[in-house]
Amino acid sequence: MDLDFLTQTQLFRNIPVGELSGLLNCLRAVRRQYEKGAVLCSAGERTASIGLVLSGSVHIESDDVWGNKSILSSVGPGQVFAETYACLPDEPLMVSVTAAEDTAVLFLQAARLLAPCSRACPHHAQLIRNLLFVSARKNLTLSRRIFHTAPKTIRGRLLSYLSMQAIHAGSDSFSIPFDRQQLADYLGVDRSALSAELGRMRRDGLLDFKKNRFRLHGTPDAPV
């Protein structure tokens, strides 16, 4: 286990590396490896564990009874998933978690995290504060997706999403964590229609792209 990596994650922020081994034992941490496409958690199941991605990435997905899939978010190294459900263990998952690539995950028992340990150590209290910050950040991420899917047109949704990515990158050139199908699922649109709109946006001088690498330029004066 790379303890130095864990100290760089938001969940274990401000916790000394020397305290991590004992803390992980207290949380009954378990490391698991998954191949690309593997389902870590399925909608309808219940979980008592918080997942922390060590390497690779996972997608949080929503599927309806007709098989339509929508990607709600992408979770990469150092980020957590299922924390809300783990804190409400009687609540069935409304989403599924799938490995977007070969992925390693550290699972932590939420009940052991939320309950003060017998030593009432300050590091355990710090961990709870960190989890609250992570949960607030996750709620913000979901709110952003709602914002990106609010426009009625595909171009409007792309402009919203890509503009936000540029702002976060601090540059008009950036990479996104989705391929074309995943981006279409995230924005709630048809893949072919999305690809066609990207082509039109490039011809209109709004952007250039290669795979998941984008560069924005110009002013979107076309209807959105």
Coordinates of C-alpha atoms in Angstrom, one line a residue:
M1 CA 0.0 0.0 0.0
D2 CA 1.4 3.4 -1.0
L3 CA 0.8 5.4 2.1
D4 CA 2.4 8.5 0.7
F5 CA -0.2 8.5 -2.1
L6 CA -3.0 8.2 0.5
T7 CA -1.8 11.3 2.3
Q8 CA -2.2 13.2 -0.9
T9 CA -5.9 12.3 -1.3
Q10 CA -8.6 14.6 0.0
L11 CA -10.0 11.8 2.2
F12 CA -6.7 11.4 4.1
R13 CA -5.6 15.0 3.9
N14 CA -3.7 16.3 7.0
I15 CA -3.3 12.8 8.5
P16 CA 0.4 11.9 9.1
V17 CA 1.7 9.0 7.1
G18 CA 2.9 7.3 10.4
E19 CA -0.8 7.1 11.6
L20 CA -2.2 5.7 8.4
S21 CA -1.5 2.0 9.0
G22 CA -3.3 2.0 12.3
L23 CA -6.1 4.0 10.8
L24 CA -6.5 1.6 7.9
N25 CA -6.7 -1.3 10.3
C26 CA -9.4 0.5 12.3
L27 CA -11.4 1.1 9.1
R28 CA -10.9 -2.6 8.0
A29 CA -9.5 -1.4 4.7
V30 CA -9.4 -4.0 1.8
R31 CA -7.7 -3.5 -1.5
R32 CA -9.3 -5.0 -4.7
Q33 CA -8.3 -5.1 -8.3
Y34 CA -10.8 -4.9 -11.3
E35 CA -10.4 -5.4 -15.0
K36 CA -11.9 -2.8 -17.4
G37 CA -15.6 -3.3 -17.7
A38 CA -16.0 -5.0 -14.4
V39 CA -19.0 -3.9 -12.3
L40 CA -17.9 -3.0 -8.7
C41 CA -21.4 -2.1 -7.5
S42 CA -24.8 -2.6 -9.1
A43 CA -28.0 -0.5 -8.8
G44 CA -30.3 -2.1 -6.3
E45 CA -27.5 -3.5 -4.1
R46 CA -26.6 -2.1 -0.7
T47 CA -23.1 -1.2 0.4
A48 CA -21.4 -0.5 3.8
S49 CA -18.1 0.5 2.3
I50 CA -16.6 3.7 0.8
G51 CA -14.5 3.1 -2.3
L52 CA -11.2 5.0 -2.8
V53 CA -9.7 4.7 -6.3
L54 CA -6.0 3.9 -6.1
S55 CA -5.3 3.6 -9.8
G56 CA -7.4 3.6 -13.0
S57 CA -10.9 5.1 -12.9
V58 CA -14.5 4.1 -12.5
H59 CA -17.7 5.5 -14.0
I60 CA -20.9 6.2 -12.0
E61 CA -23.7 5.1 -14.3
S62 CA -27.5 5.1 -14.3
D63 CA -29.4 2.5 -16.4
D64 CA -33.1 2.4 -17.1
V65 CA -35.2 -0.7 -17.7
W66 CA -34.8 -0.3 -21.4
G67 CA -31.0 -0.5 -21.2
N68 CA -30.4 3.2 -21.8
K69 CA -27.2 4.2 -20.0
S70 CA -26.2 7.6 -18.6
I71 CA -22.8 8.4 -17.1
L72 CA -23.2 10.6 -14.1
S73 CA -19.5 11.1 -13.3
S74 CA -16.0 9.7 -13.7
V75 CA -14.0 8.9 -10.5
G76 CA -10.2 8.8 -10.8
P77 CA -7.2 8.1 -8.5
G78 CA -7.5 9.6 -5.1
Q79 CA -11.3 10.1 -5.4
V80 CA -14.0 8.3 -3.6
F81 CA -17.4 6.8 -4.6
A82 CA -20.4 5.2 -2.8
E83 CA -19.8 7.3 0.3
T84 CA -23.4 8.5 0.5
Y85 CA -24.8 5.0 0.3
A86 CA -22.2 3.6 2.7
C87 CA -23.3 6.2 5.3
L88 CA -26.9 5.0 4.7
P89 CA -26.4 1.2 4.5
D90 CA -30.2 0.4 4.3
E91 CA -30.6 2.6 1.2
P92 CA -30.2 0.6 -2.1
L93 CA -27.9 2.1 -4.8
M94 CA -29.6 4.0 -7.5
V95 CA -26.5 3.8 -9.7
S96 CA -23.9 1.3 -10.8
V97 CA -20.1 1.6 -10.6
T98 CA -18.1 0.2 -13.5
A99 CA -14.3 0.1 -14.0
A100 CA -13.5 2.4 -17.0
E101 CA -10.1 0.8 -17.2
D102 CA -8.0 -1.7 -15.1
T103 CA -8.6 -0.3 -11.7
A104 CA -7.4 -0.7 -8.1
V105 CA -9.8 0.3 -5.3
L106 CA -9.4 0.6 -1.5
F107 CA -12.7 -0.2 0.4
L108 CA -13.2 1.3 3.8
Q109 CA -16.1 0.5 6.2
A110 CA -18.2 3.6 6.7
A111 CA -19.5 2.5 10.1
R112 CA -15.9 2.3 11.4
L113 CA -15.2 5.7 10.0
L114 CA -18.3 7.5 11.5
A115 CA -18.1 6.0 14.9
P116 CA -15.4 7.5 17.2
C117 CA -12.6 5.0 17.9
S118 CA -11.8 3.9 21.5
R119 CA -8.8 6.3 21.6
A120 CA -10.9 9.2 20.3
C121 CA -7.8 10.1 18.2
P122 CA -7.7 13.5 16.5
H123 CA -6.8 11.8 13.2
H124 CA -10.1 10.0 13.2
A125 CA -11.9 13.3 13.7
Q126 CA -9.9 14.8 10.8
L127 CA -11.0 11.9 8.6
I128 CA -14.7 12.7 9.3
R129 CA -14.1 16.3 8.4
N130 CA -12.4 15.2 5.2
L131 CA -15.3 13.0 4.3
L132 CA -17.8 15.9 4.8
F133 CA -15.7 18.0 2.4
V134 CA -15.6 15.2 -0.2
S135 CA -19.4 14.7 0.0
A136 CA -19.9 18.5 -0.5
R137 CA -17.6 18.5 -3.5
K138 CA -19.4 15.5 -5.0
N139 CA -22.8 17.2 -4.6
L140 CA -21.3 20.1 -6.5
T141 CA -20.2 17.8 -9.3
L142 CA -23.7 16.4 -9.7
S143 CA -25.1 19.8 -9.8
R144 CA -22.8 20.7 -12.6
R145 CA -24.0 17.8 -14.7
I146 CA -27.6 19.1 -14.2
F147 CA -26.3 22.5 -15.4
H148 CA -24.7 20.9 -18.5
T149 CA -27.8 19.0 -19.5
A150 CA -30.1 21.9 -19.1
P151 CA -29.7 23.4 -22.6
K152 CA -32.1 22.0 -25.2
T153 CA -29.6 21.5 -28.0
I154 CA -26.5 19.3 -28.3
R155 CA -24.4 22.4 -29.1
G156 CA -25.6 24.1 -26.0
R157 CA -24.7 21.1 -23.8
L158 CA -21.3 20.8 -25.4
L159 CA -20.6 24.5 -25.0
S160 CA -21.6 24.3 -21.3
Y161 CA -19.5 21.2 -20.6
L162 CA -16.4 22.2 -22.6
S163 CA -16.4 25.8 -21.2
M164 CA -16.4 24.4 -17.7
Q165 CA -13.5 22.1 -18.5
A166 CA -11.5 24.9 -19.9
I167 CA -12.1 27.0 -16.8
H168 CA -11.0 24.1 -14.6
A169 CA -7.9 23.5 -16.7
G170 CA -7.1 27.2 -16.7
S171 CA -6.4 26.9 -20.4
D172 CA -8.3 26.7 -23.7
S173 CA -6.5 23.4 -24.4
F174 CA -7.4 20.5 -22.2
S175 CA -8.4 16.8 -22.0
I176 CA -11.7 15.3 -20.8
P177 CA -12.1 12.0 -19.0
F178 CA -14.6 10.6 -21.6
D179 CA -14.5 9.0 -25.0
R180 CA -17.3 9.9 -27.5
Q181 CA -19.8 7.4 -26.3
Q182 CA -19.1 8.3 -22.6
L183 CA -19.5 12.0 -23.4
A184 CA -22.7 11.3 -25.2
D185 CA -24.0 9.3 -22.2
Y186 CA -22.9 12.0 -19.8
L187 CA -24.7 14.8 -21.7
G188 CA -27.7 12.6 -22.4
V189 CA -27.5 12.7 -26.2
D190 CA -27.1 10.3 -29.1
R191 CA -23.5 9.6 -30.0
S192 CA -23.8 10.0 -33.7
A193 CA -25.6 13.3 -33.3
L194 CA -22.9 14.5 -30.8
S195 CA -20.1 13.6 -33.2
A196 CA -21.9 15.4 -36.0
E197 CA -22.3 18.5 -33.9
L198 CA -18.7 18.5 -32.9
G199 CA -17.8 18.4 -36.6
R200 CA -20.1 21.4 -37.3
M201 CA -18.6 23.3 -34.3
R202 CA -15.1 22.7 -35.7
R203 CA -16.2 23.9 -39.1
D204 CA -17.7 27.0 -37.4
G205 CA -14.3 27.7 -35.9
L206 CA -15.4 27.2 -32.3
L207 CA -12.9 24.4 -31.5
D208 CA -10.5 21.7 -32.6
F209 CA -10.2 18.2 -31.1
K210 CA -8.4 14.9 -31.4
K211 CA -10.0 12.1 -29.4
N212 CA -10.5 13.4 -25.9
R213 CA -8.2 16.4 -26.4
F214 CA -9.9 19.8 -27.1
R215 CA -8.9 23.3 -27.9
L216 CA -11.5 26.1 -27.7
H217 CA -11.3 29.3 -29.8
G218 CA -13.6 31.9 -31.2
T219 CA -17.0 33.1 -29.9
P220 CA -20.1 30.9 -30.1
D221 CA -22.4 33.2 -32.0
A222 CA -24.5 30.3 -33.4
P223 CA -27.8 29.4 -31.8
V224 CA -27.4 27.1 -28.8

